């Protein structure tokens, strides 16, 4: 019951936010590279916003949340920085943040980023994206951003070397 | 069979000896497979051994009968799949509660050294273990020649955390040489500083000698150990140079021993995992 109320609350707040900030939306795209390896598993990916005091605001966590007995949570600690920056505090799965693992390709982060960024105090931040893959490696990428976001500074891009491809924070026209 | 018994007694004695002499001795360690874990429940497997090269078991297995595992809520947990090999002991721990687990072995007691009338060196408790009902008063002659009595404490431990780190079972017992984790022992990262404190019987252990040795020693030519001393508050800090497993050993000595001992000493050893940023 509580969970349903929470879902409803999330939906309502997202709807309100979307309405208010519809004109100045930003979007975050994450590319997961196609790797030619003998044994490929889709990576676990975490996305969060970190202020200069290292306080984290969670944006997304893509992992095997549908496995039986929460088995998929056993590898979340491999996202070492995310785990430390609040991942270990979450009661998973979290509505609106938890998502399934993604196949190689470019994926749009579905959370209402514009409203999430507008709720933060002005200042310097890092948008951090961490990926860890079973039988593979781990990579942590950051996009430095200043809030409130000046859309003229967009797009902000960074490219991973192994586990992550092009990451783009851009304005939605 | 008698042969085997005397052999294991010899191991026990050796293990004890190696713990008592901190410097230049064999190192006693309990090494977890991982220290930072996620999930509703999880397992950690441990190796426990007495060896020089960290963390290669190559000398003696560390006896598991004295190892106590404490859950985040303070309750004692039983070790699973305990086995003793030629060079190491292994056991598993099922983590079912969120928080920090403490796994270790500790002991304390007095030891007397003296010379008999012929000038032969004597020790109590004897190397092969004391006899039943044997006490300091009955075993050590009054007015023994060159009598030295030490009170020593030893502790070997490690820590693992499932989910969020907790500190409930990291509180001091105020007995022996103990580590106070000002920085959480399962939240250690390369290039970052960690701060710790040592207590001796509940008081700051000032000028305790500390040696920190990175693991994987076999694959380099020098030990690359870091030696430090605790300050006037019993504290010290370390910047972990690299990620990996680390062995920390501390020793402390003073003359504030409970009678009949005149020398108080404490030895402490722990294994820490440092993760890459």
Coordinates of C-alpha atoms in Angstrom, one line a residue:
Chain A
X1 CA 0.0 0.0 0.0
X2 CA 2.7 2.4 1.0
X3 CA 4.6 1.6 -2.1
X4 CA 1.6 2.4 -4.2
X5 CA 1.1 5.7 -2.5
X6 CA 4.8 6.5 -3.1
X7 CA 4.5 5.5 -6.8
X8 CA 1.4 7.7 -7.1
X9 CA 3.2 10.6 -5.4
X10 CA 6.2 10.2 -7.7
X11 CA 4.0 10.2 -10.8
X12 CA 2.2 13.3 -9.6
X13 CA 5.3 15.2 -8.8
X14 CA 6.9 14.1 -12.1
X15 CA 3.8 15.3 -13.9
X16 CA 3.9 18.7 -12.2
X17 CA 7.6 19.1 -12.8
X18 CA 7.2 18.2 -16.4
X19 CA 4.5 20.7 -16.8
X20 CA 6.4 23.5 -15.1
X21 CA 9.8 23.0 -16.8
X22 CA 8.6 21.8 -20.2
X23 CA 10.3 24.6 -22.0
X24 CA 13.8 24.1 -20.6
X25 CA 14.3 20.4 -20.5
X26 CA 17.7 18.8 -20.5
X27 CA 18.4 15.2 -21.3
X28 CA 21.1 12.8 -20.5
X29 CA 22.2 10.1 -23.0
X30 CA 24.4 7.2 -22.1
X31 CA 26.0 5.0 -24.7
X32 CA 26.9 1.5 -23.8
X33 CA 29.5 0.3 -26.3
X34 CA 29.2 -3.0 -28.1
X35 CA 32.2 -5.1 -27.0
X36 CA 33.5 -8.2 -28.9
X37 CA 34.2 -10.4 -25.9
X38 CA 33.6 -14.2 -25.5
X39 CA 31.3 -13.7 -22.6
X40 CA 29.3 -10.6 -22.5
X41 CA 27.0 -9.4 -19.7
X42 CA 25.1 -6.2 -19.8
X43 CA 26.8 -3.7 -17.4
X44 CA 25.4 -2.5 -14.1
X45 CA 25.2 1.4 -14.5
X46 CA 24.7 4.0 -11.8
X47 CA 24.1 7.7 -12.4
X48 CA 24.2 10.3 -9.7
X49 CA 24.8 14.0 -9.0
X50 CA 27.5 14.9 -6.5
X51 CA 28.1 18.3 -4.9
X52 CA 31.5 19.6 -3.8
X53 CA 30.9 18.1 -0.4
X54 CA 30.4 14.7 -2.1
X55 CA 26.7 14.7 -1.2
X56 CA 25.0 12.5 -3.8
X57 CA 21.5 12.8 -5.4
X58 CA 20.5 9.5 -7.0
X59 CA 19.4 9.6 -10.6
X60 CA 19.4 6.1 -11.9
X61 CA 20.6 2.5 -11.1
X62 CA 20.4 -0.1 -13.8
X63 CA 20.9 -3.6 -12.5
X64 CA 19.3 -7.1 -12.5
X65 CA 16.6 -6.1 -10.1
X66 CA 14.2 -8.8 -11.2
X67 CA 16.3 -11.7 -10.2
X68 CA 14.9 -14.1 -7.5
X69 CA 15.6 -13.4 -3.8
X70 CA 17.3 -10.0 -4.7
X71 CA 20.2 -12.0 -6.1
X72 CA 21.0 -9.2 -8.5
X73 CA 21.9 -6.9 -5.6
X74 CA 25.0 -9.0 -4.8
X75 CA 27.0 -7.3 -7.4
X76 CA 25.9 -3.7 -6.7
X77 CA 29.0 -3.1 -4.5
X78 CA 31.1 -3.5 -7.7
X79 CA 29.9 0.0 -8.6
X80 CA 32.4 1.0 -5.9
X81 CA 32.0 4.8 -5.9
X82 CA 28.2 4.7 -6.3
X83 CA 28.0 2.2 -3.5
X84 CA 29.9 4.5 -1.2
X85 CA 28.1 7.6 -2.4
X86 CA 24.7 6.5 -1.2
X87 CA 24.0 3.3 -3.0
X88 CA 24.5 1.3 0.2
X89 CA 21.9 3.5 1.9
X90 CA 19.1 2.8 -0.5
X91 CA 16.3 0.3 0.1
X92 CA 16.2 -1.2 -3.4
X93 CA 14.5 -1.2 -5.7
X94 CA 13.7 2.5 -5.6
X95 CA 10.8 3.7 -7.8
X96 CA 11.8 6.1 -10.5
X97 CA 15.5 5.3 -10.0
X98 CA 15.8 1.5 -10.5
X99 CA 15.8 0.3 -14.0
X100 CA 16.8 -2.9 -15.8
X101 CA 20.3 -3.4 -17.3
X102 CA 20.6 -2.0 -20.8
X103 CA 21.9 -3.6 -24.0
X104 CA 24.7 -1.9 -26.1
X105 CA 23.4 1.3 -27.7
X106 CA 22.4 4.8 -26.6
X107 CA 19.9 5.1 -23.8
X108 CA 18.1 8.1 -22.6
X109 CA 17.9 8.6 -18.8
X110 CA 14.2 8.8 -18.1
X111 CA 14.2 10.6 -14.8
X112 CA 13.0 14.3 -15.1
X113 CA 16.5 15.7 -15.0
X114 CA 15.5 19.3 -15.5
X115 CA 13.4 19.3 -12.3
X116 CA 16.0 17.3 -10.4
X117 CA 18.7 19.8 -11.3
X118 CA 16.5 22.8 -10.5
X119 CA 15.9 21.5 -7.0
X120 CA 19.7 21.7 -6.2
X121 CA 21.3 24.8 -4.7
X122 CA 23.5 26.8 -7.1
X123 CA 27.1 25.7 -7.3
X124 CA 29.5 23.3 -8.9
X125 CA 28.5 19.6 -9.3
X126 CA 29.7 16.5 -11.0
X127 CA 27.3 14.3 -12.9
X128 CA 28.9 10.8 -12.3
X129 CA 28.3 7.7 -14.3
X130 CA 29.8 4.4 -13.2
X131 CA 29.6 1.1 -15.0
X132 CA 30.7 -2.4 -13.9
X133 CA 30.4 -5.5 -16.0
X134 CA 30.5 -9.1 -15.0
X135 CA 33.7 -10.8 -16.4
X136 CA 34.5 -7.3 -17.5
X137 CA 35.8 -4.0 -16.2
X138 CA 34.6 -1.0 -14.4
X139 CA 34.6 2.7 -15.4
X140 CA 33.7 6.0 -13.8
X141 CA 33.0 9.1 -15.9
X142 CA 32.1 12.5 -14.8
X143 CA 30.6 15.6 -16.4
X144 CA 31.4 18.8 -14.5
X145 CA 28.3 21.1 -14.4
X146 CA 27.4 24.4 -12.8
X147 CA 23.9 24.9 -11.5
X148 CA 21.7 26.6 -12.3
X149 CA 22.4 25.1 -15.7
X150 CA 23.1 27.6 -18.5
X151 CA 21.7 26.0 -21.6
X152 CA 24.3 27.8 -23.6
X153 CA 27.0 25.7 -22.0
X154 CA 25.2 22.6 -23.4
X155 CA 25.9 20.0 -24.7
X156 CA 28.4 18.7 -22.2
X157 CA 30.0 15.5 -23.3
X158 CA 32.5 12.9 -22.1
X159 CA 33.5 9.6 -23.6
X160 CA 34.5 6.4 -21.7
X161 CA 37.4 4.3 -22.8
X162 CA 36.1 0.8 -22.1
X163 CA 32.8 0.2 -20.4
X164 CA 31.0 3.4 -21.3
X165 CA 30.7 5.2 -24.6
X166 CA 29.7 8.8 -25.3
X167 CA 27.8 10.5 -22.5
X168 CA 25.9 13.6 -23.5
X169 CA 24.0 16.2 -21.4
X170 CA 22.1 18.3 -23.9
X171 CA 19.2 20.7 -24.2
X172 CA 15.9 19.4 -25.6
X173 CA 14.8 21.7 -28.4
Chain B
X1 CA 48.4 -40.6 17.1
X2 CA 50.6 -39.4 20.0
X3 CA 53.0 -38.0 17.3
X4 CA 50.1 -36.0 15.8
X5 CA 49.0 -34.6 19.2
X6 CA 52.5 -33.4 20.0
X7 CA 52.8 -31.8 16.6
X8 CA 49.6 -29.8 17.0
X9 CA 50.7 -28.7 20.5
X10 CA 53.9 -27.5 18.9
X11 CA 51.9 -25.6 16.3
X12 CA 49.8 -24.0 19.1
X13 CA 53.0 -23.0 21.0
X14 CA 54.6 -21.6 17.8
X15 CA 51.5 -19.7 16.9
X16 CA 51.5 -18.1 20.4
X17 CA 55.1 -17.2 20.1
X18 CA 54.8 -15.6 16.8
X19 CA 52.0 -13.4 18.0
X20 CA 53.9 -12.3 21.1
X21 CA 57.0 -11.1 19.2
X22 CA 55.8 -8.5 16.8
X23 CA 58.9 -7.4 15.1
X24 CA 60.7 -9.6 12.5
X25 CA 58.5 -12.5 13.3
X26 CA 55.9 -14.5 11.4
X27 CA 52.8 -12.6 10.7
X28 CA 49.4 -13.9 11.9
X29 CA 46.6 -13.0 9.6
X30 CA 42.9 -13.5 8.8
X31 CA 42.2 -12.5 5.3
X32 CA 38.6 -12.1 4.0
X33 CA 37.9 -12.7 0.3
X34 CA 36.0 -9.3 0.1
X35 CA 35.2 -6.7 2.7
X36 CA 32.5 -4.5 1.0
X37 CA 29.5 -6.5 0.1
X38 CA 26.0 -5.8 -1.2
X39 CA 22.8 -7.9 -1.3
X40 CA 20.1 -9.1 1.1
X41 CA 22.5 -11.8 2.2
X42 CA 26.0 -12.8 1.1
X43 CA 29.0 -14.9 1.9
X44 CA 32.6 -14.1 2.7
X45 CA 35.3 -16.8 2.8
X46 CA 38.4 -16.4 4.9
X47 CA 42.0 -17.7 5.0
X48 CA 43.8 -17.7 8.3
X49 CA 47.5 -18.4 8.5
X50 CA 50.9 -17.7 10.1
X51 CA 53.4 -16.7 7.4
X52 CA 56.0 -14.2 6.5
X53 CA 54.9 -13.4 3.0
X54 CA 51.6 -11.5 2.9
X55 CA 49.2 -13.1 2.0
X56 CA 50.7 -16.4 1.0
X57 CA 50.1 -19.3 3.3
X58 CA 53.4 -21.0 3.6
X59 CA 54.2 -21.7 7.2
X60 CA 51.4 -22.8 9.5
X61 CA 47.6 -22.7 9.6
X62 CA 46.1 -20.3 12.1
X63 CA 44.0 -22.2 14.6
X64 CA 40.3 -21.4 14.2
X65 CA 39.1 -22.6 17.6
X66 CA 39.8 -19.2 19.1
X67 CA 38.3 -17.1 16.3
X68 CA 35.1 -15.3 17.2
X69 CA 32.8 -13.7 14.6
X70 CA 30.5 -11.0 15.8
X71 CA 27.4 -9.8 13.8
X72 CA 26.5 -6.1 13.5
X73 CA 24.0 -6.5 16.3
X74 CA 26.8 -7.8 18.6
X75 CA 25.7 -11.5 18.6
X76 CA 28.2 -14.2 18.0
X77 CA 28.0 -16.1 14.7
X78 CA 29.3 -19.6 13.9
X79 CA 32.0 -20.1 11.4
X80 CA 30.9 -22.4 8.5
X81 CA 32.9 -24.9 6.5
X82 CA 35.9 -24.7 8.8
X83 CA 38.9 -26.6 7.5
X84 CA 42.6 -26.7 8.4
X85 CA 45.1 -27.3 5.7
X86 CA 48.8 -27.7 5.8
X87 CA 49.4 -24.0 5.5
X88 CA 46.1 -22.3 6.2
X89 CA 42.8 -22.6 7.8
X90 CA 39.7 -21.6 5.9
X91 CA 36.1 -20.8 7.0
X92 CA 33.1 -19.1 5.6
X93 CA 30.7 -16.5 7.2
X94 CA 27.1 -16.1 6.1
X95 CA 26.2 -12.4 6.2
X96 CA 22.5 -12.1 6.8
X97 CA 22.3 -8.7 8.6
X98 CA 23.2 -5.3 7.3
X99 CA 26.2 -3.8 8.9
X100 CA 29.8 -4.5 10.0
X101 CA 31.0 -7.8 11.2
X102 CA 34.1 -8.3 13.3
X103 CA 36.1 -11.5 13.0
X104 CA 39.1 -12.2 15.3
X105 CA 40.9 -13.9 18.0
X106 CA 42.3 -12.4 21.2
X107 CA 43.9 -13.5 24.4
X108 CA 45.7 -12.0 27.4
X109 CA 47.7 -13.3 30.3
X110 CA 50.9 -13.2 32.3
X111 CA 54.1 -14.9 31.4
X112 CA 57.1 -15.4 33.7
X113 CA 60.7 -15.9 32.8
X114 CA 63.4 -16.8 35.3
X115 CA 66.5 -18.9 35.9
X116 CA 66.8 -21.9 38.2
X117 CA 69.7 -22.7 40.5
X118 CA 71.7 -24.2 37.6
X119 CA 71.2 -21.0 35.6
X120 CA 68.8 -22.9 33.2
X121 CA 66.1 -20.6 31.7
X122 CA 62.6 -21.3 32.8
X123 CA 59.3 -20.0 31.5
X124 CA 55.7 -20.1 32.7
X125 CA 53.3 -21.0 31.3
X126 CA 55.6 -23.6 29.7
X127 CA 55.7 -24.0 25.9
X128 CA 53.8 -27.2 26.0
X129 CA 50.9 -25.7 28.0
X130 CA 50.4 -25.5 31.7
X131 CA 49.3 -28.4 33.8
X132 CA 45.8 -28.5 35.3
X133 CA 45.5 -26.3 38.4
X134 CA 48.9 -24.8 37.8
X135 CA 49.0 -21.2 38.8
X136 CA 51.7 -18.4 38.8
X137 CA 51.9 -18.8 42.6
X138 CA 52.4 -22.5 42.6
X139 CA 54.6 -22.7 39.5
X140 CA 57.0 -19.9 39.9
X141 CA 59.4 -20.2 42.8
X142 CA 59.4 -17.4 45.4
X143 CA 62.6 -15.3 45.0
X144 CA 63.2 -16.8 41.5
X145 CA 66.5 -15.6 40.0
X146 CA 66.2 -12.9 37.4
X147 CA 62.5 -13.1 37.4
X148 CA 60.7 -11.1 34.7
X149 CA 56.9 -11.2 34.6
X150 CA 55.0 -9.7 31.6
X151 CA 51.4 -9.2 31.1
X152 CA 50.6 -9.4 27.4
X153 CA 47.6 -9.1 25.2
X154 CA 47.2 -10.3 21.6
X155 CA 44.6 -9.6 19.0
X156 CA 44.3 -10.6 15.4
X157 CA 41.2 -9.5 13.5
X158 CA 39.5 -8.2 10.4
X159 CA 36.2 -6.6 9.4
X160 CA 33.6 -7.1 6.6
X161 CA 30.5 -5.1 5.9
X162 CA 27.2 -6.0 4.2
X163 CA 25.4 -2.9 3.1
X164 CA 25.9 0.2 5.1
X165 CA 28.8 0.3 7.5
X166 CA 28.0 0.3 11.2
X167 CA 30.0 0.7 14.4
X168 CA 28.0 -1.1 17.0
X169 CA 30.5 -3.9 17.4
X170 CA 33.6 -1.7 16.9
X171 CA 33.4 -0.4 20.4
X172 CA 36.3 -1.0 22.7
X173 CA 36.3 -3.6 25.5
X174 CA 39.0 -1.6 27.4
X175 CA 41.1 -4.8 27.6
X176 CA 44.5 -5.2 26.0
X177 CA 45.7 -3.3 22.9
X178 CA 42.7 -2.4 20.8
X179 CA 42.1 -0.5 17.5
X180 CA 39.6 2.3 17.5
X181 CA 38.4 2.9 14.0
X182 CA 38.0 6.7 13.7
X183 CA 37.8 5.9 9.9
X184 CA 35.5 3.0 9.1
X185 CA 37.6 -0.1 8.4
X186 CA 35.4 -1.0 5.5
X187 CA 35.4 2.4 3.8
X188 CA 39.1 2.7 2.8
X189 CA 40.2 4.0 -0.6
X190 CA 43.5 4.4 -2.3
X191 CA 45.1 7.9 -2.0
X192 CA 42.8 8.8 0.8
X193 CA 43.8 9.1 4.5
X194 CA 42.4 7.0 7.2
X195 CA 42.7 7.8 10.9
X196 CA 42.8 5.2 13.7
X197 CA 43.6 5.1 17.4
X198 CA 45.0 2.5 19.7
X199 CA 44.0 1.9 23.3
X200 CA 45.8 -0.1 25.9
X201 CA 43.4 -1.3 28.6
X202 CA 41.1 1.6 27.7
X203 CA 43.8 4.4 27.8
X204 CA 45.4 5.9 24.7
X205 CA 48.4 3.8 23.6
X206 CA 51.0 6.5 23.2
X207 CA 54.1 5.7 21.0
X208 CA 52.8 2.3 19.9
X209 CA 54.8 1.1 17.0
X210 CA 52.9 0.4 13.8
X211 CA 53.9 -1.4 10.6
X212 CA 51.6 -1.4 7.6
X213 CA 52.5 -3.8 4.8
X214 CA 50.7 -4.1 1.5
X215 CA 49.8 -7.6 0.4
X216 CA 51.0 -9.3 -2.8
X217 CA 54.6 -9.1 -1.3
X218 CA 55.7 -12.1 -3.3
X219 CA 55.6 -10.0 -6.5
X220 CA 57.9 -7.2 -5.5
X221 CA 61.5 -7.0 -4.2
X222 CA 61.0 -4.9 -1.1
X223 CA 58.5 -5.1 1.7
X224 CA 57.4 -1.5 1.1
X225 CA 56.1 -1.3 4.6
X226 CA 55.1 1.9 6.2
X227 CA 56.2 2.4 9.8
X228 CA 54.5 4.8 12.1
X229 CA 54.0 5.7 15.8
X230 CA 50.9 6.7 17.6
X231 CA 50.8 10.3 18.9
X232 CA 50.0 11.5 22.4
X233 CA 46.4 10.6 21.9
X234 CA 47.2 7.2 20.7
X235 CA 46.2 8.2 17.2
X236 CA 47.8 7.9 13.8
X237 CA 46.8 8.4 10.2
X238 CA 47.8 6.6 7.0
X239 CA 47.3 7.6 3.3
X240 CA 46.9 4.3 1.5
X241 CA 49.2 4.5 -1.5
X242 CA 47.4 1.9 -3.6
X243 CA 44.4 -0.3 -3.7
X244 CA 44.8 -3.8 -2.3
X245 CA 44.9 -5.9 0.9
X246 CA 47.0 -4.5 3.7
X247 CA 48.3 -6.0 6.9
X248 CA 48.6 -3.8 10.0
X249 CA 50.6 -4.8 13.0
X250 CA 51.0 -2.8 16.2
X251 CA 53.0 -3.3 19.3
X252 CA 53.0 -1.5 22.6
X253 CA 55.0 -1.8 25.8
X254 CA 55.2 0.0 29.2
X255 CA 55.7 -0.8 32.8
X256 CA 52.1 -0.2 34.0
X257 CA 51.4 -3.9 34.4
X258 CA 49.0 -5.5 37.0
X259 CA 50.9 -7.4 39.7
X260 CA 52.7 -9.7 39.7
X261 CA 53.7 -8.6 36.2
X262 CA 56.0 -5.6 35.8
X263 CA 55.9 -5.2 32.0
X264 CA 52.7 -4.7 30.1
X265 CA 52.7 -5.4 26.4
X266 CA 50.1 -5.5 23.7
X267 CA 50.2 -6.9 20.2
X268 CA 47.6 -6.3 17.5
X269 CA 47.3 -7.3 13.9
X270 CA 44.6 -6.7 11.3
X271 CA 43.8 -7.1 7.6
X272 CA 42.3 -4.2 5.7
X273 CA 41.0 -4.0 2.1
X274 CA 41.7 -0.7 0.3
X275 CA 39.6 -0.2 -2.9
X276 CA 40.6 1.9 -6.0
X277 CA 38.9 5.2 -6.4

